[in-house]
CSV table of C-alpha atoms in Angstrom, one decimal:
chain,number,residue,atom,x,y,z
A,16,MET,CA,125.0,-23.2,2.9
A,17,THR,CA,125.2,-27.0,3.7
A,18,THR,CA,124.9,-29.4,0.8
A,19,LEU,CA,124.4,-33.1,0.7
A,20,VAL,CA,127.1,-35.4,-0.5
A,21,HIS,CA,126.2,-37.6,-3.5
A,22,PRO,CA,128.2,-39.1,-6.3
A,23,ALA,CA,129.1,-36.5,-8.9
A,24,ASP,CA,127.2,-38.3,-11.7
A,25,THR,CA,124.0,-37.9,-9.7
A,26,LEU,CA,124.5,-34.2,-9.4
A,27,THR,CA,125.2,-33.9,-13.1
A,28,ARG,CA,122.2,-35.9,-14.0
A,29,ASP,CA,120.0,-33.8,-11.8
A,30,ALA,CA,121.4,-30.6,-13.4
A,31,LEU,CA,120.5,-32.0,-16.8
A,32,THR,CA,117.1,-33.2,-15.7
A,33,VAL,CA,115.9,-29.7,-14.8
A,34,LEU,CA,116.7,-28.3,-18.2
A,35,GLN,CA,114.0,-28.0,-21.0
A,36,PRO,CA,116.2,-27.1,-24.0
A,37,GLY,CA,115.3,-26.6,-27.6
A,38,PHE,CA,117.2,-27.6,-30.8
A,39,THR,CA,117.1,-26.9,-34.4
A,40,GLY,CA,115.8,-29.2,-37.2
A,41,THR,CA,113.0,-31.6,-37.7
A,42,THR,CA,115.0,-34.6,-36.5
A,43,ALA,CA,116.8,-34.9,-33.2
A,44,PRO,CA,120.5,-34.0,-33.4
A,45,ASP,CA,123.1,-36.5,-32.1
A,46,TRP,CA,124.1,-34.3,-29.3
A,47,LEU,CA,120.6,-34.2,-27.9
A,48,LEU,CA,120.3,-38.0,-28.0
A,49,ARG,CA,123.5,-38.3,-26.2
A,50,ARG,CA,122.4,-35.9,-23.4
A,51,LEU,CA,119.2,-37.9,-23.0
A,52,GLY,CA,121.3,-40.9,-22.1
A,53,GLU,CA,123.2,-38.8,-19.5
A,54,GLY,CA,120.1,-37.5,-17.7
A,55,LEU,CA,118.4,-34.9,-19.8
A,56,ALA,CA,114.6,-35.5,-19.3
A,57,SER,CA,112.8,-32.8,-21.3
A,58,VAL,CA,112.9,-31.0,-24.6
A,59,GLY,CA,111.0,-28.0,-25.9
A,60,LEU,CA,109.7,-27.8,-29.4
A,61,PHE,CA,109.1,-24.7,-31.5
A,62,GLY,CA,107.8,-24.0,-35.0
A,63,ARG,CA,111.2,-24.7,-36.5
A,64,ASN,CA,110.9,-28.4,-35.3
A,65,VAL,CA,107.5,-29.0,-37.0
A,66,ALA,CA,106.8,-29.7,-40.6
A,67,SER,CA,103.8,-31.9,-40.4
A,68,PRO,CA,102.0,-34.1,-37.9
A,69,GLU,CA,103.6,-37.2,-39.4
A,70,GLN,CA,107.1,-35.7,-39.1
A,71,LEU,CA,106.5,-34.6,-35.6
A,72,ALA,CA,105.3,-38.0,-34.5
A,73,ALA,CA,108.5,-39.5,-36.1
A,74,LEU,CA,110.6,-36.9,-34.2
A,75,THR,CA,109.0,-37.7,-30.8
A,76,ALA,CA,109.3,-41.4,-31.5
A,77,GLN,CA,113.1,-40.9,-32.2
A,78,LEU,CA,113.4,-39.1,-28.8
A,79,ARG,CA,111.5,-41.9,-27.0
A,80,ALA,CA,113.6,-44.5,-28.5
A,81,GLU,CA,116.4,-42.9,-26.4
A,82,ARG,CA,114.4,-42.2,-23.3
A,83,ASP,CA,110.8,-43.5,-23.1
A,84,ASP,CA,109.8,-41.2,-20.2
A,85,ILE,CA,110.9,-38.0,-21.8
A,86,LEU,CA,108.8,-34.9,-21.4
A,87,VAL,CA,108.2,-33.3,-24.9
A,88,ALA,CA,106.9,-29.8,-24.4
A,89,ILE,CA,105.5,-27.3,-26.9
A,90,ASP,CA,104.1,-23.8,-26.8
A,91,GLU,CA,100.8,-24.5,-28.5
A,92,GLU,CA,98.2,-22.1,-27.3
A,93,GLY,CA,96.1,-22.3,-30.4
A,94,GLY,CA,95.0,-19.0,-31.9
A,95,ASP,CA,97.7,-16.6,-32.6
A,96,VAL,CA,100.4,-18.7,-30.9
A,97,THR,CA,100.7,-22.0,-32.8
A,98,ARG,CA,103.6,-24.3,-33.4
A,99,LEU,CA,101.7,-27.3,-34.8
A,100,GLU,CA,100.4,-25.1,-37.6
A,101,VAL,CA,103.0,-22.4,-37.6
A,102,ARG,CA,103.0,-22.1,-41.5
A,103,GLY,CA,99.4,-22.4,-42.1
A,104,GLY,CA,97.5,-20.9,-39.2
A,105,SER,CA,95.8,-22.6,-36.3
A,106,SER,CA,92.7,-24.8,-36.6
A,107,PHE,CA,91.7,-23.5,-33.1
A,108,PRO,CA,90.8,-19.9,-32.0
A,109,GLY,CA,92.8,-18.5,-29.1
A,110,ASN,CA,91.7,-17.7,-25.6
A,111,LEU,CA,90.0,-14.4,-26.2
A,112,ALA,CA,87.6,-16.0,-28.7
A,113,LEU,CA,86.8,-18.7,-26.2
A,114,GLY,CA,86.3,-16.1,-23.4
A,115,ALA,CA,84.0,-14.1,-25.8
A,116,VAL,CA,81.8,-17.1,-26.2
A,117,ASP,CA,82.0,-17.8,-22.5
A,118,ASP,CA,80.9,-21.4,-22.7
A,119,THR,CA,83.2,-23.5,-20.5
A,120,ARG,CA,82.1,-26.7,-22.1
A,121,LEU,CA,83.2,-25.4,-25.5
A,122,THR,CA,86.6,-24.3,-24.0
A,123,HIS,CA,87.0,-27.8,-22.4
A,124,ASP,CA,86.2,-29.5,-25.8
A,125,VAL,CA,88.5,-27.3,-27.8
A,126,ALA,CA,91.4,-27.9,-25.3
A,127,ARG,CA,90.6,-31.6,-25.4
A,128,GLU,CA,90.8,-31.8,-29.2
A,129,LEU,CA,94.0,-29.8,-29.1
A,130,GLY,CA,95.4,-32.1,-26.5
A,131,ARG,CA,94.3,-35.1,-28.6
A,132,ARG,CA,96.3,-33.8,-31.6
A,133,LEU,CA,99.3,-33.1,-29.4
A,134,ALA,CA,99.2,-36.6,-27.9
A,135,GLU,CA,98.8,-38.2,-31.3
A,136,CYS,CA,102.1,-36.4,-32.3
A,137,GLY,CA,103.8,-37.6,-29.1
A,138,VAL,CA,103.8,-34.3,-27.3
A,139,ASN,CA,102.9,-34.6,-23.6
A,140,LEU,CA,103.4,-31.2,-22.0
A,141,ASN,CA,101.8,-28.0,-23.4
A,142,TRP,CA,103.0,-24.6,-22.2
A,143,ALA,CA,99.4,-23.4,-22.0
A,144,PRO,CA,97.0,-22.0,-21.2
A,145,SER,CA,97.7,-18.3,-20.6
A,146,ALA,CA,96.0,-17.6,-17.3
A,147,ASP,CA,96.8,-13.9,-17.5
A,148,VAL,CA,94.0,-11.4,-16.8
A,149,ASN,CA,94.4,-8.8,-19.6
A,150,SER,CA,93.6,-5.8,-17.5
A,151,ASN,CA,95.8,-3.5,-19.5
A,152,PRO,CA,94.4,-3.2,-23.1
A,153,SER,CA,97.7,-1.7,-24.3
A,154,ASN,CA,99.5,-4.9,-23.3
A,155,PRO,CA,101.9,-5.6,-26.2
A,156,VAL,CA,102.4,-9.3,-25.6
A,157,ILE,CA,99.2,-10.9,-24.0
A,158,GLY,CA,96.1,-9.3,-25.6
A,159,VAL,CA,94.1,-12.0,-27.4
A,160,ARG,CA,96.2,-14.7,-25.7
A,161,SER,CA,94.1,-14.0,-22.6
A,162,PHE,CA,90.5,-15.2,-22.0
A,163,GLY,CA,89.6,-11.6,-21.1
A,164,SER,CA,89.9,-8.8,-18.5
A,165,ASP,CA,87.5,-10.2,-15.9
A,166,PRO,CA,89.3,-12.4,-13.3
A,167,GLN,CA,86.3,-14.7,-12.8
A,168,LEU,CA,85.8,-15.3,-16.5
A,169,VAL,CA,89.5,-16.0,-17.0
A,170,ALA,CA,89.5,-18.3,-14.0
A,171,ARG,CA,86.6,-20.5,-15.1
A,172,HIS,CA,88.0,-20.8,-18.6
A,173,THR,CA,91.5,-21.5,-17.4
A,174,ALA,CA,90.1,-24.3,-15.3
A,175,ALA,CA,88.1,-25.7,-18.2
A,176,TYR,CA,91.1,-25.6,-20.5
A,177,VAL,CA,93.3,-27.4,-18.0
A,178,GLU,CA,90.8,-30.1,-17.5
A,179,GLY,CA,90.2,-30.5,-21.2
A,180,LEU,CA,93.8,-30.7,-22.1
A,181,GLN,CA,94.7,-33.1,-19.4
A,182,SER,CA,91.7,-35.3,-20.2
A,183,ALA,CA,93.6,-36.1,-23.4
A,184,GLY,CA,96.7,-37.1,-21.4
A,185,VAL,CA,98.7,-33.9,-22.0
A,186,ALA,CA,99.9,-31.9,-19.0
A,187,ALA,CA,98.8,-28.3,-18.9
A,188,CYS,CA,101.1,-25.4,-17.8
A,189,ALA,CA,99.2,-22.3,-16.6
A,190,LYS,CA,101.2,-19.2,-17.3
A,191,HIS,CA,102.6,-16.5,-16.8
A,192,PHE,CA,102.6,-16.6,-12.9
A,193,PRO,CA,101.8,-14.4,-11.1
A,194,GLY,CA,100.2,-12.7,-14.1
A,195,HIS,CA,101.5,-10.8,-17.1
A,196,GLY,CA,98.2,-9.0,-18.0
A,197,ASP,CA,98.8,-5.6,-16.5
A,198,THR,CA,102.1,-4.9,-18.3
A,199,ALA,CA,103.0,-2.4,-21.0
A,200,VAL,CA,106.4,-4.0,-21.7
A,201,ASP,CA,107.1,-7.3,-23.4
A,202,SER,CA,109.5,-9.4,-21.2
A,203,HIS,CA,111.2,-10.6,-24.4
A,204,HIS,CA,112.7,-7.1,-24.5
A,205,ASP,CA,112.9,-5.8,-21.0
A,206,VAL,CA,111.6,-6.3,-17.4
A,207,PRO,CA,108.0,-5.4,-17.0
A,208,HIS,CA,106.8,-3.8,-13.7
A,209,ILE,CA,103.4,-4.3,-12.2
A,210,ALA,CA,102.8,-1.6,-9.5
A,211,ALA,CA,99.6,-3.2,-8.2
A,212,GLU,CA,99.2,-3.7,-4.4
A,213,LEU,CA,99.1,-7.2,-2.9
A,214,ARG,CA,95.3,-6.9,-2.4
A,215,THR,CA,94.8,-6.2,-6.1
A,216,LEU,CA,97.0,-9.1,-7.1
A,217,GLN,CA,95.0,-11.4,-4.8
A,218,GLU,CA,91.7,-10.2,-6.3
A,219,ARG,CA,92.8,-10.1,-9.9
A,220,GLU,CA,96.1,-11.7,-11.1
A,221,LEU,CA,96.0,-14.7,-8.8
A,222,VAL,CA,92.4,-15.7,-9.2
A,223,PRO,CA,92.9,-17.7,-12.4
A,224,PHE,CA,96.0,-19.4,-11.0
A,225,ARG,CA,94.1,-20.6,-8.0
A,226,ALA,CA,91.5,-22.0,-10.4
A,227,ALA,CA,94.1,-23.8,-12.5
A,228,ILE,CA,95.6,-25.3,-9.4
A,229,ASP,CA,92.2,-26.4,-8.1
A,230,ALA,CA,91.6,-28.0,-11.6
A,231,GLY,CA,94.8,-30.0,-11.2
A,232,THR,CA,97.2,-28.3,-13.5
A,233,LYS,CA,100.4,-30.3,-13.6
A,234,ALA,CA,102.6,-27.3,-14.2
A,235,VAL,CA,102.8,-23.5,-13.8
A,236,MET,CA,105.1,-21.2,-15.8
A,237,SER,CA,106.7,-18.2,-14.1
A,238,ALA,CA,106.9,-14.7,-15.6
A,239,HIS,CA,109.9,-12.5,-15.8
A,240,ILE,CA,108.1,-9.6,-14.3
A,241,LEU,CA,108.8,-7.4,-11.3
A,242,LEU,CA,106.1,-7.0,-8.7
A,243,PRO,CA,107.3,-4.7,-5.8
A,244,ALA,CA,104.3,-5.9,-3.7
A,245,LEU,CA,105.9,-9.3,-3.7
A,246,ASP,CA,109.6,-8.6,-4.3
A,247,GLY,CA,111.1,-5.2,-4.9
A,248,THR,CA,114.4,-6.6,-6.3
A,249,LEU,CA,114.0,-9.8,-8.3
A,250,PRO,CA,111.6,-10.7,-11.1
A,251,ALA,CA,109.1,-13.5,-10.3
A,252,THR,CA,111.1,-16.2,-12.0
A,253,LEU,CA,114.1,-15.5,-9.7
A,254,SER,CA,112.1,-14.6,-6.5
A,255,ARG,CA,111.8,-17.0,-3.7
A,256,ASN,CA,109.1,-14.8,-2.3
A,257,VAL,CA,107.0,-15.4,-5.4
A,258,LEU,CA,107.8,-19.0,-6.3
A,259,THR,CA,108.2,-20.5,-2.8
A,260,GLY,CA,106.6,-18.0,-0.5
A,261,LEU,CA,103.5,-17.5,-2.7
A,262,LEU,CA,103.0,-20.3,-5.3
A,263,ARG,CA,104.3,-23.2,-3.1
A,264,ALA,CA,103.2,-22.0,0.3
A,265,PRO,CA,100.0,-23.6,1.7
A,266,ALA,CA,96.8,-21.6,1.8
A,267,SER,CA,97.1,-21.4,5.6
A,268,GLU,CA,100.2,-19.2,5.1
A,269,GLY,CA,98.7,-17.1,2.3
A,270,GLY,CA,100.0,-19.2,-0.6
A,271,LEU,CA,98.4,-21.1,-3.4
A,272,GLY,CA,99.6,-24.5,-2.2
A,273,PHE,CA,100.9,-25.7,-5.7
A,274,ASP,CA,102.9,-28.9,-5.6
A,275,GLY,CA,103.4,-29.6,-9.2
A,276,LEU,CA,106.1,-28.5,-11.7
A,277,ILE,CA,107.2,-24.9,-11.8
A,278,VAL,CA,108.9,-24.1,-15.2
A,279,THR,CA,110.4,-20.8,-16.1
A,280,ASP,CA,109.6,-18.7,-19.1
A,281,GLY,CA,112.4,-18.7,-21.7
A,282,MET,CA,115.6,-17.7,-19.9
A,283,GLU,CA,117.1,-16.1,-23.0
A,284,MET,CA,114.5,-13.4,-22.9
A,285,GLN,CA,116.1,-10.0,-22.3
A,286,ALA,CA,114.3,-9.6,-18.9
A,287,ILE,CA,116.6,-12.3,-17.6
A,288,SER,CA,119.6,-12.6,-20.0
A,289,ALA,CA,120.4,-8.9,-20.3
A,290,THR,CA,120.5,-8.4,-16.5
A,291,TYR,CA,121.6,-11.7,-14.9
A,292,GLY,CA,122.8,-13.9,-17.8
A,293,ILE,CA,121.2,-17.2,-18.4
A,294,GLU,CA,123.7,-19.2,-16.2
A,295,ARG,CA,123.2,-17.0,-13.2
A,296,GLY,CA,119.5,-16.6,-13.9
A,297,SER,CA,119.1,-20.4,-14.0
A,298,VAL,CA,120.9,-20.9,-10.7
A,299,LEU,CA,118.7,-18.2,-9.0
A,300,ALA,CA,115.5,-19.6,-10.6
A,301,ILE,CA,116.2,-23.2,-9.2
A,302,GLY,CA,117.2,-21.7,-5.8
A,303,ALA,CA,113.9,-19.6,-5.8
A,304,GLY,CA,111.8,-22.7,-6.3
A,305,ALA,CA,111.6,-23.4,-10.1
A,306,ASP,CA,112.0,-27.0,-11.1
A,307,ALA,CA,112.6,-26.7,-14.9
A,308,ILE,CA,114.5,-24.2,-16.9
A,309,CYS,CA,113.0,-23.4,-20.3
A,310,VAL,CA,115.6,-22.3,-22.8
A,311,GLY,CA,115.9,-22.8,-26.5
A,312,GLY,CA,113.6,-20.4,-28.3
A,313,GLY,CA,116.7,-18.5,-29.3
A,314,LEU,CA,119.7,-20.4,-27.9
A,315,ALA,CA,119.2,-23.9,-29.3
A,316,ASP,CA,122.5,-25.7,-29.2
A,317,GLU,CA,124.5,-28.1,-27.1
A,318,ALA,CA,126.8,-25.4,-25.8
A,319,THR,CA,123.9,-23.8,-24.1
A,320,VAL,CA,122.8,-27.0,-22.4
A,321,LEU,CA,126.4,-27.6,-21.2
A,322,ARG,CA,126.7,-24.0,-19.9
A,323,LEU,CA,123.6,-24.3,-17.8
A,324,ARG,CA,124.4,-27.8,-16.6
A,325,ASP,CA,127.8,-26.7,-15.5
A,326,ALA,CA,126.5,-23.6,-13.9
A,327,LEU,CA,124.1,-25.6,-11.7
A,328,VAL,CA,126.7,-28.1,-10.8
A,329,ARG,CA,129.2,-25.4,-9.9
A,330,ALA,CA,126.6,-23.6,-7.8
A,331,VAL,CA,126.0,-26.7,-5.7
A,332,ARG,CA,129.7,-27.3,-5.3
A,333,ASP,CA,130.3,-23.7,-4.3
A,334,GLY,CA,127.5,-23.9,-1.7
A,335,GLU,CA,125.4,-21.3,-3.5
A,336,LEU,CA,122.6,-23.7,-4.4
A,337,SER,CA,121.4,-26.5,-2.1
A,338,GLU,CA,121.9,-29.9,-3.6
A,339,LYS,CA,118.6,-31.0,-2.0
A,340,ARG,CA,116.8,-28.2,-3.8
A,341,LEU,CA,118.2,-29.3,-7.2
A,342,ALA,CA,117.4,-32.9,-6.4
A,343,ASP,CA,113.8,-32.0,-5.4
A,344,ALA,CA,113.4,-30.1,-8.7
A,345,ALA,CA,114.7,-33.0,-10.7
A,346,ALA,CA,112.3,-35.3,-8.8
A,347,ARG,CA,109.4,-33.1,-9.8
A,348,VAL,CA,110.4,-33.3,-13.5
A,349,ARG,CA,110.6,-37.1,-13.3
A,350,ALA,CA,107.2,-37.3,-11.4
A,351,LEU,CA,105.5,-35.3,-14.2
A,352,ALA,CA,107.1,-37.6,-16.8
A,353,ARG,CA,105.6,-40.6,-14.9
A,354,TRP,CA,102.2,-38.9,-14.8
A,355,THR,CA,102.2,-38.3,-18.6
A,356,ARG,CA,102.9,-42.0,-19.1
A,357,SER,CA,100.1,-43.2,-16.9
A,358,ALA,CA,97.7,-40.5,-18.1
A,359,GLY,CA,98.4,-41.3,-21.7
A,360,ALA,CA,97.9,-45.0,-21.1
A,361,ALA,CA,94.7,-44.4,-19.3
A,362,GLN,CA,93.3,-42.2,-22.1
A,363,GLY,CA,94.7,-44.3,-24.9
A,364,THR,CA,96.7,-41.3,-26.2
A,365,LEU,CA,100.1,-42.8,-26.2
A,366,PRO,CA,101.6,-42.7,-29.7
A,367,GLY,CA,100.2,-45.5,-31.9
A,368,GLU,CA,97.1,-46.1,-29.6
A,369,ARG,CA,93.5,-45.2,-30.2
A,370,GLY,CA,91.9,-43.0,-27.5
A,371,VAL,CA,90.1,-39.7,-27.3
A,372,ALA,CA,87.5,-39.4,-30.1
A,373,PRO,CA,88.5,-36.8,-32.7
A,374,ALA,CA,86.4,-33.6,-32.9
A,375,PRO,CA,87.9,-32.0,-36.1
A,376,GLU,CA,85.3,-29.2,-36.3
A,377,ALA,CA,85.6,-28.0,-32.6
A,378,GLY,CA,87.9,-25.1,-33.5
A,379,LEU,CA,85.8,-23.8,-36.4
A,380,VAL,CA,82.6,-24.1,-34.3
A,381,ALA,CA,84.2,-22.0,-31.6
A,382,ALA,CA,85.6,-19.4,-34.1
A,383,ARG,CA,82.1,-19.0,-35.6
A,384,ARG,CA,80.5,-18.5,-32.2
A,385,ALA,CA,83.1,-15.9,-31.2
A,386,LEU,CA,82.3,-13.5,-34.1
A,387,ARG,CA,80.7,-10.2,-33.0
A,388,LEU,CA,79.0,-8.3,-35.9
A,389,THR,CA,78.1,-4.6,-36.0
A,390,ARG,CA,76.2,-3.3,-39.0
A,391,ASN,CA,76.0,0.3,-40.1
A,392,GLY,CA,72.8,0.0,-42.1
A,393,PRO,CA,72.0,-2.9,-44.5
A,394,TYR,CA,74.8,-5.1,-45.5
A,395,GLU,CA,74.9,-6.8,-48.9
A,396,PRO,CA,77.2,-9.9,-49.0
A,397,LEU,CA,79.9,-10.0,-51.6
A,398,THR,CA,78.9,-11.4,-55.0
A,399,ALA,CA,82.0,-10.3,-56.8
A,400,PRO,CA,85.7,-10.3,-56.1
A,401,ALA,CA,86.8,-7.9,-53.4
A,402,TYR,CA,90.1,-6.2,-52.4
A,403,VAL,CA,91.5,-7.0,-49.0
A,404,ALA,CA,93.7,-4.3,-47.4
A,405,ALA,CA,95.6,-5.8,-44.5
A,406,PHE,CA,97.0,-3.3,-42.0
A,407,THR,CA,99.9,-5.3,-40.5
A,408,PRO,CA,101.7,-4.3,-37.3
A,409,VAL,CA,104.9,-5.8,-36.2
A,410,ALA,CA,104.2,-9.2,-34.5
A,411,ASN,CA,105.4,-9.8,-31.0
A,412,ILE,CA,108.0,-12.5,-30.5
A,413,ALA,CA,105.6,-14.9,-28.9
A,414,VAL,CA,103.4,-14.8,-32.0
A,415,GLY,CA,106.2,-14.5,-34.5
A,416,ASP,CA,105.9,-13.5,-38.1
A,417,GLU,CA,105.9,-17.0,-39.7
A,418,THR,CA,102.3,-17.7,-39.2
A,419,PRO,CA,99.9,-16.2,-41.9
A,420,TRP,CA,96.8,-14.4,-40.7
A,421,GLY,CA,93.9,-12.4,-42.1
A,422,VAL,CA,90.9,-13.2,-44.2
A,423,ALA,CA,92.3,-12.9,-47.7
A,424,ALA,CA,93.0,-16.6,-48.4
A,425,GLU,CA,89.7,-17.8,-47.0
A,426,LEU,CA,87.8,-15.0,-48.8
A,427,ALA,CA,89.5,-15.8,-52.1
A,428,ARG,CA,88.4,-19.4,-51.7
A,429,LEU,CA,84.8,-18.4,-51.3
A,430,VAL,CA,84.9,-15.5,-53.8
A,431,PRO,CA,87.5,-16.4,-56.5
A,432,GLY,CA,89.4,-13.4,-57.9
A,433,THR,CA,89.6,-11.6,-54.5
A,434,GLU,CA,93.1,-10.0,-54.2
A,435,THR,CA,95.0,-8.5,-51.3
A,436,GLY,CA,97.6,-6.0,-50.4
A,437,THR,CA,99.6,-5.5,-47.2
A,438,TYR,CA,100.0,-2.0,-45.6
A,439,GLY,CA,101.9,-0.8,-42.6
A,440,SER,CA,105.3,-2.4,-42.7
A,441,PRO,CA,107.9,-0.9,-40.3
A,442,GLY,CA,109.3,1.2,-43.1
A,443,ASP,CA,106.1,3.0,-43.9
A,444,ALA,CA,104.4,3.1,-40.5
A,445,ALA,CA,104.8,6.9,-40.4
A,446,ALA,CA,103.5,7.5,-43.9
A,447,ASP,CA,100.8,10.0,-44.7
A,448,PRO,CA,97.5,8.0,-44.2
A,449,ARG,CA,96.0,9.8,-47.3
A,450,ALA,CA,98.8,8.5,-49.4
A,451,ARG,CA,98.2,5.0,-48.1
A,452,THR,CA,94.5,5.4,-48.8
A,453,GLU,CA,95.2,6.5,-52.4
A,454,ASP,CA,97.4,3.4,-52.8
A,455,ILE,CA,94.5,1.2,-51.6
A,456,LEU,CA,91.9,2.9,-53.8
A,457,ARG,CA,94.1,2.5,-56.9
A,458,ALA,CA,94.7,-1.2,-56.2
A,459,ALA,CA,91.0,-1.8,-55.4
A,460,GLY,CA,89.5,0.0,-58.3
A,461,GLU,CA,85.8,-0.5,-58.3
A,462,ARG,CA,85.9,-3.6,-56.1
A,463,ARG,CA,84.5,-3.7,-52.6
A,464,ILE,CA,87.2,-3.1,-49.9
A,465,VAL,CA,87.7,-5.3,-46.9
A,466,ALA,CA,90.0,-3.7,-44.3
A,467,VAL,CA,91.7,-6.1,-41.9
A,468,VAL,CA,93.3,-4.7,-38.7
A,469,ARG,CA,94.8,-6.1,-35.6
A,470,ASP,CA,94.7,-4.1,-32.3
A,471,VAL,CA,93.8,-0.9,-34.1
A,472,HIS,CA,93.5,0.8,-30.7
A,473,ARG,CA,97.3,0.4,-30.1
A,474,HIS,CA,98.5,1.7,-33.4
A,475,ALA,CA,97.9,5.4,-34.2
A,476,TRP,CA,99.1,4.9,-37.8
A,477,MET,CA,96.6,2.1,-38.4
A,478,ALA,CA,93.7,4.1,-36.9
A,479,ALA,CA,94.6,7.1,-39.1
A,480,ALA,CA,94.8,5.0,-42.2
A,481,LEU,CA,91.5,3.3,-41.4
A,482,ASP,CA,89.8,6.6,-40.8
A,483,ALA,CA,91.0,7.9,-44.2
A,484,LEU,CA,89.9,4.8,-46.0
A,485,LEU,CA,86.4,4.9,-44.4
A,486,ASP,CA,86.0,8.6,-45.4
A,487,ALA,CA,86.7,7.7,-49.0
A,488,ARG,CA,84.8,4.4,-49.0
A,489,PRO,CA,82.2,4.1,-46.3
A,490,ASP,CA,81.0,0.8,-47.7
A,491,THR,CA,84.3,-0.8,-46.5
A,492,VAL,CA,84.0,-3.9,-44.4
A,493,VAL,CA,86.3,-3.8,-41.3
A,494,VAL,CA,87.6,-7.0,-39.7
A,495,GLU,CA,89.3,-6.5,-36.3
A,496,MET,CA,91.4,-9.6,-35.6
A,497,GLY,CA,93.0,-8.4,-32.4
A,498,LEU,CA,91.6,-6.9,-29.2
A,499,PRO,CA,88.3,-5.2,-30.2
A,500,GLN,CA,89.0,-2.2,-28.0
A,501,ALA,CA,88.3,0.6,-30.6
A,502,PRO,CA,84.6,1.5,-31.4
A,503,PRO,CA,83.3,-0.6,-34.4
A,504,ARG,CA,83.4,1.2,-37.7
A,505,GLY,CA,82.5,0.3,-41.3
A,506,ALA,CA,79.5,-0.8,-43.2
A,507,LEU,CA,80.0,-4.1,-41.5
A,508,HIS,CA,82.4,-4.5,-38.5
A,509,ILE,CA,83.5,-8.1,-37.6
A,510,ALA,CA,85.4,-8.7,-34.3
A,511,THR,CA,87.0,-12.2,-34.5
A,512,HIS,CA,88.8,-12.0,-31.2
A,513,GLY,CA,91.9,-13.5,-32.7
A,514,ALA,CA,93.8,-14.0,-35.9
A,515,ALA,CA,93.9,-17.8,-36.2
A,516,ARG,CA,93.1,-19.3,-39.6
A,517,VAL,CA,89.7,-20.5,-38.4
A,518,CYS,CA,88.9,-17.0,-37.2
A,519,GLY,CA,89.7,-15.8,-40.7
A,520,ARG,CA,87.5,-18.5,-42.2
A,521,ALA,CA,84.6,-17.7,-40.0
A,522,ALA,CA,84.8,-14.0,-40.9
A,523,ALA,CA,85.1,-14.7,-44.6
A,524,GLU,CA,82.0,-16.8,-44.4
A,525,VAL,CA,80.0,-13.9,-43.1
A,526,ILE,CA,81.5,-11.4,-45.6
A,527,ALA,CA,80.5,-13.7,-48.5
A,528,GLY,CA,77.1,-14.4,-47.0
A,529,GLY,CA,77.8,-18.0,-46.2
């Protein structure tokens, strides 16, 4: 393979430029600031980096003092996946709630308000929205993160979200290309396979990504999934057939014609790291057409950055990776950084400036509209303290277990004296549902019971426990905060279409008759 000859420091700078690493702490470590001076152009933020909006704004200002055109990225989907409000729960419902309402103006406005808050904190690239069509209801990692199972619905809301977010000066990143919705495996743990034929992919998975591109999305994130219809050997993140032959190729050649930034999903996820290693995986990803390497959700240190930088430099020098391909990737990173500067200035959303008008109630309005109620006879709102039994499955890695969820806190605020208990930890998932029911009944006493579940259709132990509880106390209120796939049960069944804090508040208002 022929490579171009440029000064070594240019090659090293380009290798640093294509990395989007994470770090620990709520202030920038010295090593990160040094690398920004050497060419690093992006960072990725996670919940561990966020304590408050004021702290986050100070952190991003610290980064910009070192490099004013830095891309500051975050995984802020709203709903179940929040980093801005990781310890309190999101002020915004997630995609499934927005899809359930099916009002694209509402989706646009929610995304715009979310973008405004990100921009106010100095964040200019959001790894969102999820453009996945959740065609497999047993999907363990997408679920409520998707707008729904209908490709056209997902497409119109993906476009509205992209336009709303970017109207606030924050770049959108449609994910997980070419679509993670038909999987039964979480790529954090293994390589998911999608056996769909190319025609099915064109009519289902790719529809929302075309809409995102037509709406002007500035970035697309690749998925670590294997699609034999496109590439029988390599997962999408590492596949030239997928990233260059499909995503980049013009429509006249059967592609999507995307010319923005292609960023990988986290390279330390087992789907990549366990098979290829992050160094080899990063070289293959850039060679396949990716422009930015996301790493840092788990590996968040200087050594990781240096390992990846050196692997890319070595691959160019050994002739394995084209220097022009690396330079093109770095140029796209810098181009997006320039867009965020100009877009932020145009919208008045650069840190310290006044711009997009706040809409603080947008998320709560959406959460209230997303509720779906099913009554089994007359329902009397709570007038006395209740007992909330929360059936808690193990959270997937994308959601994490730091973020509180449920209705207990909001219901206790409306009906003081309400208490809660958590059931279904990994240690007792196989317990006799009758024994679990007896525990709940003892704890509840004479109080009305509110059972909170999450994806009850995916958890046999949860369904059995709920059945036993409803047999004993048919007046129980059931709140489903995941995918409402199972038939509604209970004196009152509330489907919130997500577990964000505002979804819990909206449900609590109904339970208490507010």
